[in-house]
Amino acid sequence: GVLYGDTDGSGDISVTDALLTLQGSVAKINLTAEQSAAADVDGDGKVTVTDALLILQKSVGKIQSFPVEK
């Protein structure tokens, strides 16, 4: 299954994942289907700055889970 927030596929959720998600959300880089699925942590069907912010918050322990996991 998908590890939500793990955009780089490293097996954990880090600031790097948030950065990749941010870059993908503004079309600076193209995310693969798998990366997009992992990055869409708010479950709205697209990768946005909101997803990047949520991943950043989880990577630093500010939130415990993503909206898509509830």
Coordinates of C-alpha atoms in Angstrom, one line a residue:
G1 CA 0.0 0.0 0.0
V2 CA 0.8 3.7 -0.1
L3 CA 2.7 5.3 2.8
Y4 CA 1.0 8.6 2.8
G5 CA 3.5 11.5 2.9
D6 CA 6.5 9.4 1.7
T7 CA 6.8 11.2 -1.7
D8 CA 10.5 10.1 -2.2
G9 CA 9.8 6.4 -1.4
S10 CA 12.4 6.3 1.4
G11 CA 10.1 4.6 3.9
D12 CA 9.8 7.5 6.2
I13 CA 8.2 11.0 6.2
S14 CA 10.7 13.8 6.1
V15 CA 11.2 17.4 5.1
T16 CA 12.5 16.1 1.8
D17 CA 9.1 14.6 1.1
A18 CA 7.5 18.0 1.8
L19 CA 9.9 19.7 -0.6
L20 CA 9.2 17.2 -3.4
T21 CA 5.5 17.6 -2.9
L22 CA 5.8 21.4 -3.0
Q23 CA 7.9 21.2 -6.2
G24 CA 5.3 18.8 -7.7
S25 CA 2.4 21.0 -6.7
V26 CA 3.8 24.0 -8.6
A27 CA 4.9 21.8 -11.6
K28 CA 8.6 22.5 -11.0
I29 CA 9.0 18.7 -11.1
N30 CA 6.8 15.9 -12.5
L31 CA 5.7 13.4 -9.9
T32 CA 5.1 9.8 -10.9
A33 CA 1.7 8.2 -10.2
E34 CA 3.0 6.5 -7.1
Q35 CA 4.6 9.8 -5.8
S36 CA 1.3 11.7 -6.5
A37 CA -0.7 9.0 -4.6
A38 CA 1.7 9.3 -1.6
A39 CA 1.7 13.1 -1.7
D40 CA -2.1 13.6 -1.8
V41 CA -2.4 13.5 2.0
D42 CA -5.6 15.5 2.2
G43 CA -7.4 13.2 -0.2
D44 CA -8.7 15.8 -2.6
G45 CA -7.3 14.0 -5.7
K46 CA -4.6 16.4 -6.5
V47 CA -1.2 17.4 -5.2
T48 CA -1.2 20.9 -3.7
V49 CA 0.7 23.3 -1.4
T50 CA -1.7 22.2 1.3
D51 CA -0.4 18.6 1.0
A52 CA 3.2 19.9 1.2
L53 CA 2.4 21.8 4.4
L54 CA 0.7 18.7 6.0
I55 CA 3.7 16.5 5.2
L56 CA 6.0 19.1 6.7
Q57 CA 3.8 19.2 9.8
K58 CA 3.9 15.5 10.2
S59 CA 7.7 15.3 9.5
V60 CA 8.3 17.5 12.6
G61 CA 5.6 15.8 14.8
K62 CA 3.2 18.7 14.8
I63 CA 0.4 16.4 13.5
Q64 CA 0.0 12.6 14.1
S65 CA -2.0 11.6 11.0
F66 CA -3.1 12.9 7.6
P67 CA -6.8 13.8 6.7
V68 CA -6.8 11.0 4.1
E69 CA -6.0 8.4 6.9
K70 CA -9.0 9.3 9.1

